[in-house]
mmCIF file of C-alpha atoms in Angstrom:
data_model
loop_
_atom_site.group_PDB
_atom_site.id
_atom_site.type_symbol
_atom_site.label_atom_id
_atom_site.label_comp_id
_atom_site.label_asym_id
_atom_site.label_seq_id
_atom_site.Cartn_x
_atom_site.Cartn_y
_atom_site.Cartn_z
ATOM 1 C CA MET K 16 -238.315 71.105 91.451
ATOM 2 C CA ILE K 17 -237.792 70.378 95.135
ATOM 3 C CA ARG K 18 -238.936 73.142 97.467
ATOM 4 C CA ALA K 19 -236.175 74.869 99.452
ATOM 5 C CA ASP K 20 -237.738 74.050 102.829
ATOM 6 C CA THR K 21 -238.082 70.368 101.859
ATOM 7 C CA ARG K 22 -234.435 70.230 100.737
ATOM 8 C CA ASP K 23 -233.270 71.858 103.987
ATOM 9 C CA HIS K 24 -235.360 69.412 106.048
ATOM 10 C CA VAL K 25 -233.850 66.412 104.218
ATOM 11 C CA ARG K 26 -230.331 67.732 104.823
ATOM 12 C CA GLN K 27 -231.040 68.253 108.530
ATOM 13 C CA VAL K 28 -232.355 64.704 108.910
ATOM 14 C CA ALA K 29 -229.363 63.328 106.981
ATOM 15 C CA ARG K 30 -226.934 65.128 109.283
ATOM 16 C CA ARG K 31 -228.805 63.945 112.382
ATOM 17 C CA LEU K 32 -228.711 60.325 111.192
ATOM 18 C CA GLY K 33 -225.041 60.546 110.184
ATOM 19 C CA TYR K 34 -225.762 59.859 106.507
ATOM 20 C CA ARG K 35 -222.736 59.760 104.178
ATOM 21 C CA VAL K 36 -222.864 59.822 100.390
ATOM 22 C CA ASN K 37 -222.123 56.440 98.794
ATOM 23 C CA PRO K 38 -219.578 57.275 96.065
ATOM 24 C CA VAL K 39 -220.343 54.127 94.075
ATOM 25 C CA ALA K 40 -224.065 54.818 93.979
ATOM 26 C CA ARG K 41 -223.438 58.468 93.187
ATOM 27 C CA SER K 42 -221.118 57.575 90.289
ATOM 28 C CA LEU K 43 -223.753 55.234 88.863
ATOM 29 C CA ARG K 44 -226.325 58.038 88.964
ATOM 30 C CA LEU K 45 -224.035 60.706 87.572
ATOM 31 C CA SER K 46 -222.089 58.375 85.241
ATOM 32 C CA THR K 47 -218.857 59.655 86.819
ATOM 33 C CA THR K 48 -216.522 58.263 89.460
ATOM 34 C CA GLY K 49 -214.601 61.354 90.575
ATOM 35 C CA GLN K 50 -211.440 59.315 90.084
ATOM 36 C CA ILE K 51 -208.565 59.639 87.628
ATOM 37 C CA GLY K 52 -206.365 56.627 87.022
ATOM 38 C CA MET K 53 -202.592 56.920 86.666
ATOM 39 C CA VAL K 54 -200.325 54.144 85.432
ATOM 40 C CA VAL K 55 -196.543 54.487 85.825
ATOM 41 C CA PRO K 56 -193.764 52.053 84.840
ATOM 42 C CA SER K 57 -192.496 51.604 88.408
ATOM 43 C CA ILE K 58 -193.414 53.062 91.771
ATOM 44 C CA GLY K 59 -189.920 52.077 92.899
ATOM 45 C CA ASN K 60 -188.426 54.846 90.764
ATOM 46 C CA PRO K 61 -188.383 58.081 92.792
ATOM 47 C CA PHE K 62 -188.808 60.215 89.660
ATOM 48 C CA PHE K 63 -192.191 58.660 88.890
ATOM 49 C CA MET K 64 -193.347 59.044 92.482
ATOM 50 C CA GLU K 65 -192.449 62.739 92.463
ATOM 51 C CA LEU K 66 -194.453 63.092 89.241
ATOM 52 C CA VAL K 67 -197.363 61.196 90.827
ATOM 53 C CA ALA K 68 -197.337 63.610 93.777
ATOM 54 C CA GLN K 69 -197.657 66.604 91.449
ATOM 55 C CA VAL K 70 -200.517 65.010 89.511
ATOM 56 C CA GLU K 71 -202.315 64.185 92.758
ATOM 57 C CA HIS K 72 -202.009 67.799 93.918
ATOM 58 C CA CYS K 73 -203.513 69.057 90.648
ATOM 59 C CA LEU K 74 -206.404 66.618 90.882
ATOM 60 C CA ALA K 75 -207.083 67.377 94.552
ATOM 61 C CA GLU K 76 -207.482 71.053 93.680
ATOM 62 C CA ARG K 77 -210.345 69.967 91.409
ATOM 63 C CA GLY K 78 -211.927 67.711 94.004
ATOM 64 C CA LEU K 79 -210.808 64.565 92.191
ATOM 65 C CA ASN K 80 -209.107 61.456 93.548
ATOM 66 C CA LEU K 81 -206.101 59.636 92.095
ATOM 67 C CA LEU K 82 -206.099 55.877 91.575
ATOM 68 C CA LEU K 83 -202.459 54.823 91.136
ATOM 69 C CA ALA K 84 -201.324 51.636 89.397
ATOM 70 C CA ASP K 85 -197.800 50.199 89.076
ATOM 71 C CA ALA K 86 -196.984 48.540 85.730
ATOM 72 C CA ARG K 87 -193.868 46.930 87.280
ATOM 73 C CA MET K 88 -191.876 47.657 84.109
ATOM 74 C CA SER K 89 -194.037 45.081 82.311
ATOM 75 C CA VAL K 90 -195.953 45.865 79.126
ATOM 76 C CA ALA K 91 -198.209 42.859 79.769
ATOM 77 C CA HIS K 92 -199.092 44.065 83.270
ATOM 78 C CA GLU K 93 -199.572 47.594 81.959
ATOM 79 C CA ASP K 94 -202.099 46.212 79.452
ATOM 80 C CA HIS K 95 -203.937 44.386 82.260
ATOM 81 C CA LEU K 96 -204.122 47.533 84.362
ATOM 82 C CA LEU K 97 -205.396 49.683 81.508
ATOM 83 C CA ARG K 98 -208.101 47.117 80.717
ATOM 84 C CA SER K 99 -209.307 47.310 84.304
ATOM 85 C CA LEU K 100 -209.290 51.101 84.444
ATOM 86 C CA GLU K 101 -210.828 51.787 81.036
ATOM 87 C CA SER K 102 -213.948 49.745 81.846
ATOM 88 C CA GLY K 103 -215.588 52.519 83.890
ATOM 89 C CA ALA K 104 -213.428 52.563 87.000
ATOM 90 C CA VAL K 105 -212.159 56.084 86.267
ATOM 91 C CA ASP K 106 -213.165 59.236 84.420
ATOM 92 C CA GLY K 107 -209.775 59.736 82.792
ATOM 93 C CA LEU K 108 -206.284 58.298 82.506
ATOM 94 C CA VAL K 109 -202.795 59.707 83.006
ATOM 95 C CA VAL K 110 -200.235 57.284 81.593
ATOM 96 C CA VAL K 111 -196.450 57.136 81.577
ATOM 97 C CA PRO K 112 -195.969 54.332 79.026
ATOM 98 C CA CYS K 113 -193.543 51.510 79.725
ATOM 99 C CA HIS K 114 -192.374 51.239 76.135
ATOM 100 C CA GLU K 115 -192.522 53.513 73.123
ATOM 101 C CA THR K 116 -193.590 50.687 70.781
ATOM 102 C CA TYR K 117 -194.982 47.779 72.780
ATOM 103 C CA SER K 118 -197.267 49.961 74.935
ATOM 104 C CA THR K 119 -199.004 51.343 71.847
ATOM 105 C CA PRO K 120 -201.865 48.795 71.405
ATOM 106 C CA ALA K 121 -202.995 48.988 75.038
ATOM 107 C CA LEU K 122 -202.807 52.770 75.134
ATOM 108 C CA GLU K 123 -204.656 53.107 71.842
ATOM 109 C CA ARG K 124 -207.465 50.885 73.136
ATOM 110 C CA ALA K 125 -207.669 52.727 76.462
ATOM 111 C CA ALA K 126 -207.747 56.150 74.797
ATOM 112 C CA ALA K 127 -210.687 55.009 72.684
ATOM 113 C CA HIS K 128 -212.704 54.324 75.852
ATOM 114 C CA VAL K 129 -211.703 57.108 78.259
ATOM 115 C CA PRO K 130 -209.981 60.519 78.000
ATOM 116 C CA THR K 131 -206.227 59.950 78.198
ATOM 117 C CA VAL K 132 -203.058 62.022 78.431
ATOM 118 C CA GLN K 133 -199.440 60.876 78.436
ATOM 119 C CA LEU K 134 -196.771 62.367 80.692
ATOM 120 C CA ASP K 135 -192.949 62.306 80.556
ATOM 121 C CA ARG K 136 -192.803 60.150 77.408
ATOM 122 C CA GLY K 137 -195.301 58.911 74.876
ATOM 123 C CA VAL K 138 -196.133 56.290 72.294
ATOM 124 C CA ARG K 139 -196.655 57.551 68.766
ATOM 125 C CA LEU K 140 -200.415 57.982 68.808
ATOM 126 C CA ASP K 141 -202.780 60.921 68.503
ATOM 127 C CA VAL K 142 -202.889 61.130 72.304
ATOM 128 C CA PRO K 143 -201.577 64.331 73.946
ATOM 129 C CA MET K 144 -198.195 64.073 75.675
ATOM 130 C CA VAL K 145 -196.570 66.562 78.052
ATOM 131 C CA GLY K 146 -192.922 66.269 79.046
ATOM 132 C CA VAL K 147 -189.616 68.043 79.405
ATOM 133 C CA ASP K 148 -187.776 69.401 76.370
ATOM 134 C CA ASP K 149 -185.065 66.725 76.176
ATOM 135 C CA PRO K 150 -182.805 68.282 73.491
ATOM 136 C CA HIS K 151 -182.815 71.608 75.336
ATOM 137 C CA GLY K 152 -181.941 69.844 78.590
ATOM 138 C CA ILE K 153 -179.004 67.959 77.074
ATOM 139 C CA ARG K 154 -177.660 71.105 75.443
ATOM 140 C CA THR K 155 -177.909 72.927 78.779
ATOM 141 C CA LEU K 156 -175.882 70.216 80.529
ATOM 142 C CA LEU K 157 -173.226 69.951 77.814
ATOM 143 C CA ASP K 158 -172.850 73.726 77.587
ATOM 144 C CA HIS K 159 -172.225 73.689 81.331
ATOM 145 C CA LEU K 160 -169.615 70.915 81.049
ATOM 146 C CA ALA K 161 -167.921 72.719 78.162
ATOM 147 C CA GLU K 162 -167.616 75.796 80.358
ATOM 148 C CA ARG K 163 -165.960 73.557 82.960
ATOM 149 C CA GLY K 164 -163.275 72.550 80.425
ATOM 150 C CA VAL K 165 -164.622 69.064 79.648
ATOM 151 C CA GLU K 166 -163.241 67.554 76.418
ATOM 152 C CA ARG K 167 -164.077 63.848 76.634
ATOM 153 C CA ILE K 168 -167.369 62.504 77.960
ATOM 154 C CA ALA K 169 -168.924 59.104 78.564
ATOM 155 C CA LEU K 170 -172.688 58.734 78.475
ATOM 156 C CA LEU K 171 -174.778 56.428 80.683
ATOM 157 C CA SER K 172 -178.174 55.757 79.120
ATOM 158 C CA ASN K 173 -181.358 53.725 79.517
ATOM 159 C CA THR K 174 -182.621 53.592 75.937
ATOM 160 C CA GLY K 175 -183.983 50.041 76.066
ATOM 161 C CA SER K 176 -187.591 51.153 76.476
ATOM 162 C CA ASN K 177 -187.471 54.889 77.004
ATOM 163 C CA VAL K 178 -188.084 57.160 74.028
ATOM 164 C CA SER K 179 -186.958 60.150 76.107
ATOM 165 C CA SER K 180 -183.540 58.570 76.541
ATOM 166 C CA VAL K 181 -183.299 57.810 72.821
ATOM 167 C CA THR K 182 -183.935 61.500 72.154
ATOM 168 C CA ARG K 183 -181.376 62.506 74.791
ATOM 169 C CA VAL K 184 -178.681 60.234 73.312
ATOM 170 C CA ARG K 185 -179.306 61.614 69.831
ATOM 171 C CA ALA K 186 -179.092 65.168 71.167
ATOM 172 C CA ALA K 187 -175.914 64.390 73.144
ATOM 173 C CA ARG K 188 -174.139 63.067 70.050
ATOM 174 C CA ALA K 189 -175.102 66.137 68.012
ATOM 175 C CA VAL K 190 -174.291 68.727 70.669
ATOM 176 C CA ALA K 191 -171.009 67.042 71.657
ATOM 177 C CA GLU K 192 -169.875 67.136 68.041
ATOM 178 C CA GLU K 193 -170.912 70.778 67.741
ATOM 179 C CA LEU K 194 -168.955 71.697 70.881
ATOM 180 C CA GLY K 195 -165.902 69.689 69.860
ATOM 181 C CA MET K 196 -166.301 67.180 72.682
ATOM 182 C CA ARG K 197 -165.166 63.586 72.271
ATOM 183 C CA LEU K 198 -167.934 60.999 72.706
ATOM 184 C CA ASP K 199 -166.748 57.626 71.438
ATOM 185 C CA PRO K 200 -169.359 55.022 70.411
ATOM 186 C CA ASP K 201 -167.986 52.623 73.047
ATOM 187 C CA ASP K 202 -168.498 55.294 75.696
ATOM 188 C CA VAL K 203 -172.289 55.284 75.247
ATOM 189 C CA ILE K 204 -173.327 52.618 77.755
ATOM 190 C CA GLU K 205 -176.798 51.125 78.292
ATOM 191 C CA CYS K 206 -177.686 50.862 81.989
ATOM 192 C CA SER K 207 -181.478 50.496 82.234
ATOM 193 C CA PHE K 208 -182.746 52.260 85.399
ATOM 194 C CA SER K 209 -180.363 50.464 87.733
ATOM 195 C CA VAL K 210 -177.898 52.132 90.089
ATOM 196 C CA ASP K 211 -175.871 48.901 90.105
ATOM 197 C CA GLU K 212 -175.756 48.742 86.309
ATOM 198 C CA ALA K 213 -174.545 52.336 86.186
ATOM 199 C CA GLY K 214 -171.705 51.424 88.532
ATOM 200 C CA ALA K 215 -170.814 48.409 86.402
ATOM 201 C CA ALA K 216 -170.851 50.594 83.270
ATOM 202 C CA VAL K 217 -168.423 53.067 84.848
ATOM 203 C CA ASN K 218 -166.082 50.210 85.724
ATOM 204 C CA ARG K 219 -166.235 48.883 82.146
ATOM 205 C CA VAL K 220 -165.311 52.308 80.755
ATOM 206 C CA LEU K 221 -162.373 52.632 83.147
ATOM 207 C CA ASP K 222 -161.135 49.062 82.678
ATOM 208 C CA ARG K 223 -161.374 49.190 78.897
ATOM 209 C CA SER K 224 -159.501 52.390 78.208
ATOM 210 C CA GLY K 225 -157.467 52.867 81.344
ATOM 211 C CA ALA K 226 -158.163 56.584 81.005
ATOM 212 C CA VAL K 227 -160.767 58.481 82.991
ATOM 213 C CA PRO K 228 -163.192 60.615 80.929
ATOM 214 C CA ASP K 229 -163.463 64.242 81.901
ATOM 215 C CA ALA K 230 -167.149 63.739 82.676
ATOM 216 C CA PHE K 231 -169.956 61.197 82.851
ATOM 217 C CA LEU K 232 -173.217 62.498 81.380
ATOM 218 C CA CYS K 233 -175.976 60.414 82.995
ATOM 219 C CA LEU K 234 -179.471 60.437 81.520
ATOM 220 C CA ASN K 235 -181.172 60.245 84.908
ATOM 221 C CA ASP K 236 -180.176 60.910 88.493
ATOM 222 C CA LEU K 237 -180.219 57.240 89.550
ATOM 223 C CA LEU K 238 -177.514 56.550 86.972
ATOM 224 C CA ALA K 239 -175.529 59.513 88.306
ATOM 225 C CA ILE K 240 -175.770 58.083 91.833
ATOM 226 C CA GLY K 241 -174.456 54.744 90.559
ATOM 227 C CA ALA K 242 -171.639 56.442 88.658
ATOM 228 C CA ILE K 243 -170.472 58.519 91.620
ATOM 229 C CA THR K 244 -170.615 55.489 93.923
ATOM 230 C CA ALA K 245 -168.451 53.458 91.539
ATOM 231 C CA LEU K 246 -165.959 56.273 91.034
ATOM 232 C CA ARG K 247 -165.677 56.816 94.761
ATOM 233 C CA GLY K 248 -165.120 53.085 95.241
ATOM 234 C CA ARG K 249 -162.123 53.248 92.922
ATOM 235 C CA GLY K 250 -160.667 56.277 94.663
ATOM 236 C CA ILE K 251 -161.492 58.677 91.802
ATOM 237 C CA ALA K 252 -162.506 62.066 93.183
ATOM 238 C CA VAL K 253 -165.657 63.801 91.986
ATOM 239 C CA PRO K 254 -165.477 66.537 90.783
ATOM 240 C CA GLU K 255 -161.709 67.064 91.142
ATOM 241 C CA ARG K 256 -160.767 64.318 88.673
ATOM 242 C CA VAL K 257 -164.015 63.609 86.859
ATOM 243 C CA GLN K 258 -167.322 65.474 86.746
ATOM 244 C CA VAL K 259 -170.790 63.878 86.780
ATOM 245 C CA THR K 260 -174.192 65.196 85.748
ATOM 246 C CA GLY K 261 -177.667 63.730 86.122
ATOM 247 C CA PHE K 262 -181.080 64.488 84.673
ATOM 248 C CA ASP K 263 -184.465 64.946 86.456
ATOM 249 C CA ASP K 264 -183.461 66.505 89.806
ATOM 250 C CA ILE K 265 -185.036 63.929 92.080
ATOM 251 C CA GLN K 266 -184.755 64.661 95.813
ATOM 252 C CA PHE K 267 -181.834 62.229 96.227
ATOM 253 C CA ALA K 268 -179.713 64.358 93.871
ATOM 254 C CA ALA K 269 -179.416 67.006 96.574
ATOM 255 C CA LEU K 270 -178.703 64.405 99.290
ATOM 256 C CA MET K 271 -175.910 62.525 97.519
ATOM 257 C CA ARG K 272 -172.307 63.305 98.439
ATOM 258 C CA PRO K 273 -171.165 65.071 96.408
ATOM 259 C CA THR K 274 -174.498 66.622 95.529
ATOM 260 C CA ILE K 275 -175.377 66.132 91.864
ATOM 261 C CA THR K 276 -175.507 68.757 89.149
ATOM 262 C CA THR K 277 -178.591 67.937 87.121
ATOM 263 C CA LEU K 278 -181.374 69.157 84.842
ATOM 264 C CA HIS K 279 -184.431 70.081 86.886
ATOM 265 C CA GLN K 280 -187.663 68.825 85.362
ATOM 266 C CA PRO K 281 -190.575 71.207 86.094
ATOM 267 C CA LEU K 282 -192.870 68.404 87.237
ATOM 268 C CA ASP K 283 -195.422 70.821 88.681
ATOM 269 C CA ALA K 284 -195.829 72.538 85.299
ATOM 270 C CA ILE K 285 -195.864 69.214 83.428
ATOM 271 C CA ALA K 286 -198.535 67.784 85.728
ATOM 272 C CA HIS K 287 -200.649 70.951 85.645
ATOM 273 C CA ARG K 288 -200.579 71.105 81.856
ATOM 274 C CA GLY K 289 -201.388 67.412 81.515
ATOM 275 C CA VAL K 290 -204.325 67.550 83.929
ATOM 276 C CA SER K 291 -205.656 70.694 82.235
ATOM 277 C CA ILE K 292 -205.632 68.906 78.872
ATOM 278 C CA LEU K 293 -207.258 65.822 80.376
ATOM 279 C CA MET K 294 -210.068 67.863 81.951
ATOM 280 C CA GLY K 295 -210.729 69.817 78.766
ATOM 281 C CA ASP K 296 -209.479 73.183 80.040
ATOM 282 C CA ASP K 297 -206.612 73.145 77.539
ATOM 283 C CA ASP K 298 -207.271 72.064 73.959
ATOM 284 C CA SER K 299 -203.597 71.462 73.112
ATOM 285 C CA THR K 300 -202.835 68.369 71.043
ATOM 286 C CA GLY K 301 -199.730 66.486 70.030
ATOM 287 C CA ARG K 302 -196.506 66.701 72.034
ATOM 288 C CA ILE K 303 -195.999 69.586 74.422
ATOM 289 C CA HIS K 304 -192.452 70.152 75.678
ATOM 290 C CA ILE K 305 -191.542 72.323 78.674
ATOM 291 C CA GLU K 306 -187.958 73.482 79.225
ATOM 292 C CA GLY K 307 -186.040 72.398 82.315
ATOM 293 C CA THR K 308 -183.347 74.354 84.167
ATOM 294 C CA LEU K 309 -179.780 73.614 85.200
ATOM 295 C CA VAL K 310 -179.151 72.989 88.895
ATOM 296 C CA GLU K 311 -175.422 73.322 89.516
ATOM 297 C CA ARG K 312 -174.153 71.389 92.513
ATOM 298 C CA GLU K 313 -170.919 69.861 93.810
ATOM 299 C CA SER K 314 -170.437 67.111 91.196
ATOM 300 C CA THR K 315 -169.286 69.683 88.637
ATOM 301 C CA ARG K 316 -168.109 72.420 90.968
ATOM 302 C CA ARG K 317 -164.384 72.626 91.633
ATOM 303 C CA ARG K 318 -163.730 72.767 95.354
ATOM 304 C CA PRO K 319 -161.393 75.372 96.846
ATOM 305 C CA GLY K 320 -157.821 74.154 96.715
ATOM 306 C CA ALA K 321 -158.503 71.529 94.045
ATOM 307 C CA VAL K 322 -155.841 70.866 91.415
ATOM 308 C CA GLY K 323 -156.246 73.285 88.519
ATOM 309 C CA GLU K 324 -157.900 76.042 90.521
#
């Protein structure tokens, strides 16, 4: 044991000399780094950056630092990043996988070396995942559109690598049928995460049928932005002639004109739950789903004086 007066003297000398703790040396002694790594598919996607911000806030409250890595929508680069992080650079990992299938080997290896939690979507491993309740969110949006008199919908998706979108498409088909809404197979359009692709998809729907759907159900807000931009470019008024919904409630959804009706993801709750599981404060396993809430804005709200009011 070190005597109290000796410890106080050492601290006084350290302050006088301007000594600062070396985090690398300290981590070697304590076998910890004080850092949590987070890998996301793309830092260019505002949804992921809003999720990152919430995770960082949760970690900061615990005195931990966040080390962020961008997988650049590449499973190969994601694997490279996880290899670097799992080798002792961090005490834990928060991962938003790039792909439901192809990300599995890298995530399985990483989880065997360091505590890991998945957020937003997950590969099918025995690694905890926390995300929004997708079927509930789709039902909430379609119930809202049904109340607005919508009969025919088109759906803009990004199912190529995103298990959440696959779940949302499946839910949309089931709920639309239950509500008596028309959702033709040709009106389910793959758009990736691109605003431009969403615009091109809207144009294909309009050019093919010549008829405008009552609504475009977009599986994220970026797709909704692309849809509204394309509709506006063709002189089709939103929401007077066609309604548009998004999913996620990124900040841009409230800045778009018209503002976008969307499903708000409780990113603060998702991040808090994920970090709690990672740090061992919550022993939940498997997939944890948290319900989102409808945010009604101008893209589904009839304006005063509009036709039909």
